[in-house]
mmCIF file with all atom_site columns, C-alpha atoms and ligand atoms in Angstrom:
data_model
loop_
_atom_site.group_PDB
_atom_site.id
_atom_site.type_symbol
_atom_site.label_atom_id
_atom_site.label_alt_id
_atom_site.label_comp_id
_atom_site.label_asym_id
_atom_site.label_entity_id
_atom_site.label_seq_id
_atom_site.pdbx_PDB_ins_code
_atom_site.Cartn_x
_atom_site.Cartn_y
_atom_site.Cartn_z
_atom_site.occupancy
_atom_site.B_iso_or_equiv
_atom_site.pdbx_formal_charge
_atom_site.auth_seq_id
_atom_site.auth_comp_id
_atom_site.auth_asym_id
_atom_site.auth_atom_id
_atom_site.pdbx_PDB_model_num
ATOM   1   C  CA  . UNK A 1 1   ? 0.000   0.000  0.000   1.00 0.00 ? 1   UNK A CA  1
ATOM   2   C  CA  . UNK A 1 2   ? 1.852   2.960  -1.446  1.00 0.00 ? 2   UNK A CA  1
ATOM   3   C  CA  . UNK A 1 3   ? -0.927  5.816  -0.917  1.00 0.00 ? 3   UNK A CA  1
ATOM   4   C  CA  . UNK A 1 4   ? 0.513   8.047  2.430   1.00 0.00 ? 4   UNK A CA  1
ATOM   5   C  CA  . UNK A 1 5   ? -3.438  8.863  3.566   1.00 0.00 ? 5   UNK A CA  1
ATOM   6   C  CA  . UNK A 1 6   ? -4.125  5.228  2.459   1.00 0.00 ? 6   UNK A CA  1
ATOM   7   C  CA  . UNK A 1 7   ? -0.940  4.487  5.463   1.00 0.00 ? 7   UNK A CA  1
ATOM   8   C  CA  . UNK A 1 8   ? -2.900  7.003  7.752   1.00 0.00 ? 8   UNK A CA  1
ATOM   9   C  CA  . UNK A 1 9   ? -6.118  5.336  7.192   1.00 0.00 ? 9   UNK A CA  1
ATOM   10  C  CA  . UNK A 1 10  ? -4.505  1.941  8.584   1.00 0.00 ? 10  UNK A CA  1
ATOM   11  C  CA  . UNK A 1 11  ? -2.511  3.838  11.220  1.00 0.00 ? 11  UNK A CA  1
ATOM   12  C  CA  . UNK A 1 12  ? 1.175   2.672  9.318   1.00 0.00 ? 12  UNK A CA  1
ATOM   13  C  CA  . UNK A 1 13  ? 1.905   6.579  9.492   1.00 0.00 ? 13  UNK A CA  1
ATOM   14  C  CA  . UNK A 1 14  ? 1.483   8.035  12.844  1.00 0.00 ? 14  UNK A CA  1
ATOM   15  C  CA  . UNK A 1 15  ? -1.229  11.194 12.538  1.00 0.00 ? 15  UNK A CA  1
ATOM   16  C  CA  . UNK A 1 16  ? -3.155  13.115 15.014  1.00 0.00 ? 16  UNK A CA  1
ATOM   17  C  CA  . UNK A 1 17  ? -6.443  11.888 14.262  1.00 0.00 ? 17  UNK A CA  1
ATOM   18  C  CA  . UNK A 1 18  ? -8.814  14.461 15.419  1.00 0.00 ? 18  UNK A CA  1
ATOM   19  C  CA  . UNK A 1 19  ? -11.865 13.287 14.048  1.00 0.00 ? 19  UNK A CA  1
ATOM   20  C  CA  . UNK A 1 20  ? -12.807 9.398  12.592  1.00 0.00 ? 20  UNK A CA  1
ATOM   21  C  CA  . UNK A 1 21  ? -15.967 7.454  11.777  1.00 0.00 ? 21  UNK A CA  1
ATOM   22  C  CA  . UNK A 1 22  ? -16.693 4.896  9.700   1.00 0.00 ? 22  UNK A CA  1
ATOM   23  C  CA  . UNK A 1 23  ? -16.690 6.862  6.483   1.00 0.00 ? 23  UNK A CA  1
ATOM   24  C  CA  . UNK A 1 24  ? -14.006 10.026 6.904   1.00 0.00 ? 24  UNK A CA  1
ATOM   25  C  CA  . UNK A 1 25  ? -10.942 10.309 9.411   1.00 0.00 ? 25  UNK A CA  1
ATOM   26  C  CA  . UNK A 1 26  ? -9.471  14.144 9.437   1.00 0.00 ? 26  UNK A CA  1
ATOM   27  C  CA  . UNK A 1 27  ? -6.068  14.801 11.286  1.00 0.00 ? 27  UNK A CA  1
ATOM   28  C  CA  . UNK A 1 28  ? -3.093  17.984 10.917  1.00 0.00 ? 28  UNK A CA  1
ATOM   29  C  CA  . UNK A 1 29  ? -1.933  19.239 8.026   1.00 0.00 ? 29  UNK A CA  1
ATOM   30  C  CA  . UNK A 1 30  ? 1.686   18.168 8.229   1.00 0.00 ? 30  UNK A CA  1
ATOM   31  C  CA  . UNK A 1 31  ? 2.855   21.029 6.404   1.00 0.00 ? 31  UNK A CA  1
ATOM   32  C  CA  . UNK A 1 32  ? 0.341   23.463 7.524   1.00 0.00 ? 32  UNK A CA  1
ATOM   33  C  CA  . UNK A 1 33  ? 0.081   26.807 5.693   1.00 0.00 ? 33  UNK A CA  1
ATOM   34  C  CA  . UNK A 1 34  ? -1.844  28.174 7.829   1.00 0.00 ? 34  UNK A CA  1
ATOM   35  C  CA  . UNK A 1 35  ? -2.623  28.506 12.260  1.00 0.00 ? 35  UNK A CA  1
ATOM   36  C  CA  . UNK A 1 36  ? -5.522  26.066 11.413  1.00 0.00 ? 36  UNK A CA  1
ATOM   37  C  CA  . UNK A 1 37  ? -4.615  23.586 8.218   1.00 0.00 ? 37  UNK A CA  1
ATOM   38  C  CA  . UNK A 1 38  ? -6.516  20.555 8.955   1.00 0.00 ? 38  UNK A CA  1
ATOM   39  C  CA  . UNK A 1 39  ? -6.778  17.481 6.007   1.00 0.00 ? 39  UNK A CA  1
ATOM   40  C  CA  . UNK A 1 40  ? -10.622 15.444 5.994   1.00 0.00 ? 40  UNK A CA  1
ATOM   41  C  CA  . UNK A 1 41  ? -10.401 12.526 3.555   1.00 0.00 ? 41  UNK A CA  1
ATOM   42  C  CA  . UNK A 1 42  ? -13.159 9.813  2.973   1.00 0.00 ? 42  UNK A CA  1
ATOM   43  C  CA  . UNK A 1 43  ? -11.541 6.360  4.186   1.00 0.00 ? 43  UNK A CA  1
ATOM   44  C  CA  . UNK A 1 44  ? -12.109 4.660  1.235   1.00 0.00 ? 44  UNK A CA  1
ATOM   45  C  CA  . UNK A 1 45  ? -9.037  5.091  -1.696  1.00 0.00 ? 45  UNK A CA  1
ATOM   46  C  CA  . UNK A 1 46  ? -10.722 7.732  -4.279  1.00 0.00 ? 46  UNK A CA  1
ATOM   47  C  CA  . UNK A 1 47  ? -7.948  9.188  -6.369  1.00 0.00 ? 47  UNK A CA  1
ATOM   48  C  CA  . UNK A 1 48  ? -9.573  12.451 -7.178  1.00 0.00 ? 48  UNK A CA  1
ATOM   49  C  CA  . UNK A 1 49  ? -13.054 14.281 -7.256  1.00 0.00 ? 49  UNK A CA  1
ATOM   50  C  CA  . UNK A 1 50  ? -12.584 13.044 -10.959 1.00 0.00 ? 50  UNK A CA  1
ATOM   51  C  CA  . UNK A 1 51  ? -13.107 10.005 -9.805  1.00 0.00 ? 51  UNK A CA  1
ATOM   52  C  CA  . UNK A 1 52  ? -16.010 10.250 -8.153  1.00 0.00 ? 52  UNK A CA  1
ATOM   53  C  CA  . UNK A 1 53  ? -18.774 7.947  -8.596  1.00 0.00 ? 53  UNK A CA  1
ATOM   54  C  CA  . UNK A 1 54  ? -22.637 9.561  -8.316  1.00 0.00 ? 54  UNK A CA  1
ATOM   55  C  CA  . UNK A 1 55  ? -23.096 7.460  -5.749  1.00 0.00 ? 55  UNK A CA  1
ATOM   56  C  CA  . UNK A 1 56  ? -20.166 8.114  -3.925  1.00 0.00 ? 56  UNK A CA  1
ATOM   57  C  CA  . UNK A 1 57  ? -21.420 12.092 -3.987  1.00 0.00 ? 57  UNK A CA  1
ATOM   58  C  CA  . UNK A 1 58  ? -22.688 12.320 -0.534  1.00 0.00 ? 58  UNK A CA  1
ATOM   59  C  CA  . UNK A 1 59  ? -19.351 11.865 1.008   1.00 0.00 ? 59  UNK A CA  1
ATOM   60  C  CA  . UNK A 1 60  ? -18.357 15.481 -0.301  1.00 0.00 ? 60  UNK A CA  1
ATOM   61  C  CA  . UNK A 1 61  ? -21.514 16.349 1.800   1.00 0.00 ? 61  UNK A CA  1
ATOM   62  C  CA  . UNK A 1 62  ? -20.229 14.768 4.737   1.00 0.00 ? 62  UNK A CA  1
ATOM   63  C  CA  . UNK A 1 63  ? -16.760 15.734 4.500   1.00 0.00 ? 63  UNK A CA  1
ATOM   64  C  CA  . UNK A 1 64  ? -18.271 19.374 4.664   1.00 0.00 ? 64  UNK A CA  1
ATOM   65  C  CA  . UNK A 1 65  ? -20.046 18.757 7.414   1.00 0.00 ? 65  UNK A CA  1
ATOM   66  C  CA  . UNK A 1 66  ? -17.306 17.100 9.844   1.00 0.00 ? 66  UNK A CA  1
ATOM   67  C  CA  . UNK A 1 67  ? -15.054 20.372 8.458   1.00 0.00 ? 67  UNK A CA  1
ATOM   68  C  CA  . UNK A 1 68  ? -17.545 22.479 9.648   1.00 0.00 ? 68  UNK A CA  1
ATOM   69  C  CA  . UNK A 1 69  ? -17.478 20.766 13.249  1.00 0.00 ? 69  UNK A CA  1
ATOM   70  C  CA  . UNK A 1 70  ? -13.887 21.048 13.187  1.00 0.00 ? 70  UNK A CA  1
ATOM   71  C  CA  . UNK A 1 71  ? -14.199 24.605 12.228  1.00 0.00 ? 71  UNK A CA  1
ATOM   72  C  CA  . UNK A 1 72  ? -15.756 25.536 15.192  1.00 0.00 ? 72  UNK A CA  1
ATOM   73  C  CA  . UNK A 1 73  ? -13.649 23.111 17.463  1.00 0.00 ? 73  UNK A CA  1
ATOM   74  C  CA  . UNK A 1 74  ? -10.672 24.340 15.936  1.00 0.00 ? 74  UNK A CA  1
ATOM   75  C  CA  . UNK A 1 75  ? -12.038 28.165 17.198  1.00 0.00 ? 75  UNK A CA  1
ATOM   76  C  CA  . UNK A 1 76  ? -12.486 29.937 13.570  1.00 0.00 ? 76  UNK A CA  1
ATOM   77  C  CA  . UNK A 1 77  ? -15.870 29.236 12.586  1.00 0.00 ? 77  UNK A CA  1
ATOM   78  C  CA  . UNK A 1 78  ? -16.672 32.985 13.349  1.00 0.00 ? 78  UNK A CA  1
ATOM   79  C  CA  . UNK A 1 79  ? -13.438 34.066 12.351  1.00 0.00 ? 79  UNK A CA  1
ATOM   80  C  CA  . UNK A 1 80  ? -14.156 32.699 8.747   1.00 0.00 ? 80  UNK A CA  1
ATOM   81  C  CA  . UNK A 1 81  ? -12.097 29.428 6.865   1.00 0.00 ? 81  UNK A CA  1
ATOM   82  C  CA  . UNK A 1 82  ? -11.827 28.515 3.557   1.00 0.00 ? 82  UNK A CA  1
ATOM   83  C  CA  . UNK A 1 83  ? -12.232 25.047 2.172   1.00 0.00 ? 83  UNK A CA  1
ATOM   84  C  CA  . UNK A 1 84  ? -10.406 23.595 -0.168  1.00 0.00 ? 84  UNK A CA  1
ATOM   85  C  CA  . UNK A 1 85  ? -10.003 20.472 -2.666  1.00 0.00 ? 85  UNK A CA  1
ATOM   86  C  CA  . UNK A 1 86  ? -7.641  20.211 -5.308  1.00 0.00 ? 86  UNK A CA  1
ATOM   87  C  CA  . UNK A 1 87  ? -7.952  17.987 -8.492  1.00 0.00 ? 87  UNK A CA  1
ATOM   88  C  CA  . UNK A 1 88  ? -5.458  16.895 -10.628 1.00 0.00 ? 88  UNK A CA  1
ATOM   89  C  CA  . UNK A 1 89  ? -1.951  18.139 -11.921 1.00 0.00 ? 89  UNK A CA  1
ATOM   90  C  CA  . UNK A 1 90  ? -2.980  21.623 -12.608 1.00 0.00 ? 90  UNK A CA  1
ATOM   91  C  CA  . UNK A 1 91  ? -5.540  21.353 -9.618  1.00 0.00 ? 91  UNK A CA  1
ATOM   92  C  CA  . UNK A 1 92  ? -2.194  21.814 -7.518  1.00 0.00 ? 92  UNK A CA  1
ATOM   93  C  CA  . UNK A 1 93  ? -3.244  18.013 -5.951  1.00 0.00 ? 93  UNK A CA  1
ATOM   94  C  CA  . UNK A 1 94  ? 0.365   16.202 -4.784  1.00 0.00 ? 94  UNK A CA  1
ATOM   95  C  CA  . UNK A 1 95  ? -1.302  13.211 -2.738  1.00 0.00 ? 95  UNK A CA  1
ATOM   96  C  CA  . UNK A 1 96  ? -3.716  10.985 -4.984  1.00 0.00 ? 96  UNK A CA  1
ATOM   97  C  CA  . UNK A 1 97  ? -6.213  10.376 -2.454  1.00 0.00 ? 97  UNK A CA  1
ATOM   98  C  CA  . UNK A 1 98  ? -9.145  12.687 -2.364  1.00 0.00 ? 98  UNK A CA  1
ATOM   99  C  CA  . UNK A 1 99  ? -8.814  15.438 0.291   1.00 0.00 ? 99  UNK A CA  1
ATOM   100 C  CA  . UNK A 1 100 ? -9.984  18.379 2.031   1.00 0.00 ? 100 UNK A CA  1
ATOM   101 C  CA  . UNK A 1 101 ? -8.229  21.097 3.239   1.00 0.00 ? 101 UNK A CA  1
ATOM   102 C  CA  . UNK A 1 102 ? -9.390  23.064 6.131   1.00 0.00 ? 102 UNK A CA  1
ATOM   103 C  CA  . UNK A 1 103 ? -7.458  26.381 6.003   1.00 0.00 ? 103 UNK A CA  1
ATOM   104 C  CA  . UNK A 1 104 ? -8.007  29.161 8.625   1.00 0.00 ? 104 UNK A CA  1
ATOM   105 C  CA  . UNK A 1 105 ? -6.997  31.289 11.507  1.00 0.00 ? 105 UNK A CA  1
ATOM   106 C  CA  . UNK A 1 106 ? -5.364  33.823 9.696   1.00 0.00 ? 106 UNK A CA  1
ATOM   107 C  CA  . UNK A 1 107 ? -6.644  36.173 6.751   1.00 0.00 ? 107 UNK A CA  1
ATOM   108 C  CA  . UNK A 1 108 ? -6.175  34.194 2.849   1.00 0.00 ? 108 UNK A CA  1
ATOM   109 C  CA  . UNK A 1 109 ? -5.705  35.148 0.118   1.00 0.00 ? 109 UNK A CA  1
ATOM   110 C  CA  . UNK A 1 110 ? -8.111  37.166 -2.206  1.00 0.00 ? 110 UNK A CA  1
ATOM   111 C  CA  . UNK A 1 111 ? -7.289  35.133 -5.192  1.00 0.00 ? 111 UNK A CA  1
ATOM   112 C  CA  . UNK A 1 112 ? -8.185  31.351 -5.596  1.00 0.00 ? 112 UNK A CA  1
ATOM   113 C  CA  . UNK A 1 113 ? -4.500  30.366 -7.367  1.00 0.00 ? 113 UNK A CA  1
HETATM 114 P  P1  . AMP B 2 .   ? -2.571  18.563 -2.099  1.00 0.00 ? 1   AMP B P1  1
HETATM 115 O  O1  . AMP B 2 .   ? -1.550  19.505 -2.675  1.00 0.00 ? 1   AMP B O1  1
HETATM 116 O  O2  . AMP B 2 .   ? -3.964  19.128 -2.118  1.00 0.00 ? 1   AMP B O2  1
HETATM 117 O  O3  . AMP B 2 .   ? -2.465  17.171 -2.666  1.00 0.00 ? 1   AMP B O3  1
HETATM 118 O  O4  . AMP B 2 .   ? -2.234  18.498 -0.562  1.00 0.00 ? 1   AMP B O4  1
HETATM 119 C  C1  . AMP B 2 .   ? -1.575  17.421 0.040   1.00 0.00 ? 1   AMP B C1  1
HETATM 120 C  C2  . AMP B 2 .   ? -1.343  17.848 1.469   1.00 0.00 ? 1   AMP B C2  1
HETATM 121 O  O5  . AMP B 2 .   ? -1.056  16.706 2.238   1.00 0.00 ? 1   AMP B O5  1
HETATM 122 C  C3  . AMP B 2 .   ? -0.172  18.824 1.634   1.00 0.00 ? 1   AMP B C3  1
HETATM 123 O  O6  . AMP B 2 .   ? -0.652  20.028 2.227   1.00 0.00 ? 1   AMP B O6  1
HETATM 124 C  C4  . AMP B 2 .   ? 0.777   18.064 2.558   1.00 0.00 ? 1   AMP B C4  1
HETATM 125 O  O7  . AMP B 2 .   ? 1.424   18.908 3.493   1.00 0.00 ? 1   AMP B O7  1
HETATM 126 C  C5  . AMP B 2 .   ? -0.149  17.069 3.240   1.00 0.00 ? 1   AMP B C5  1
HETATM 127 N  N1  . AMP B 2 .   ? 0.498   15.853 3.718   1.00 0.00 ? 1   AMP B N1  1
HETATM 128 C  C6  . AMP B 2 .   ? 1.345   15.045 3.039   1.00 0.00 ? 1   AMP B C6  1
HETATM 129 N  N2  . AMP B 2 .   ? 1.738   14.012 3.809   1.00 0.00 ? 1   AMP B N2  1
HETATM 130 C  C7  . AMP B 2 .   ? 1.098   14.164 4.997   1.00 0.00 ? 1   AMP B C7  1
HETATM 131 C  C8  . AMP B 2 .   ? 1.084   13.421 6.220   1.00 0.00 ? 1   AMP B C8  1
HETATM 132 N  N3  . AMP B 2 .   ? 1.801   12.292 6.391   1.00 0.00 ? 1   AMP B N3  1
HETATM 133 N  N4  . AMP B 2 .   ? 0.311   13.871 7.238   1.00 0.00 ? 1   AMP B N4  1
HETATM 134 C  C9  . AMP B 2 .   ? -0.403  15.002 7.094   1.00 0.00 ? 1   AMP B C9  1
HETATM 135 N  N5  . AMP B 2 .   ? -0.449  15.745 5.977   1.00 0.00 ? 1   AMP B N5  1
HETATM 136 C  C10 . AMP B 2 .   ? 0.305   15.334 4.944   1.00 0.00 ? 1   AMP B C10 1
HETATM 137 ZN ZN1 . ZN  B 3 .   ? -5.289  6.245  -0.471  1.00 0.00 ? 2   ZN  B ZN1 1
#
């Protein structure tokens, strides 16, 4: 098993998991680039949002959901946050395992790349 969130999923790579149920697990950004930079992936091994299958679309919903929980948790759901999935090689998306960044804490950037 070669996919790093794949090793996180089966606890091979240490992580701080902060959230987990049976569907989603979400833990640190190891590289954050922001005061809050939290990842939320589905468990399951999706490459990419162009991978989705329709009937895999209510994990997006999900994912949003537990990111939003974290949001406040994380003390920045007032503040404001900015989520964030990239697709692909122009998408800016490094690890091939669909993901959601959680950015916040500080003021982003205006411009979306
Ligand atoms: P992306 O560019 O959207 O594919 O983002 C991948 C993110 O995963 C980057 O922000 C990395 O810092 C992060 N990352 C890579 N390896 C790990 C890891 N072992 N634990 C936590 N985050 C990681
Ligand atoms: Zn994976």
């Amino acid at each position: 098993m070669e996919c790093i969130f794949c090793q996180i999923v089966a606890g091979k790579v240490p992580s701080e998991i902060l959230y987990q149920d049976e569907e989603v697990i979400a833990f640190p950004d190891i590289n954050p680039e922001a005061p809050v930079h939290l990842i939320i992936i589905p468990k399951r091994h999706i490459p990419s949002l162009a991978h989705l299958s329709e009937w895999e679309l209510p994990i997006i919903g999900h994912m949003v959901d537990i990111a939003n929980q974290l949001a406040k948790r994380k003390g920045v759901s007032e503040s404001g946050y900015r989520l964030v999935i990239s697709c692909g090689k122009e998408g800016g998306q490094l690890v091939p395992h669909l993901h959601m960044h959680l950015l916040g804490g500080r003021k982003l950037s205006d411009t979306l790349g």
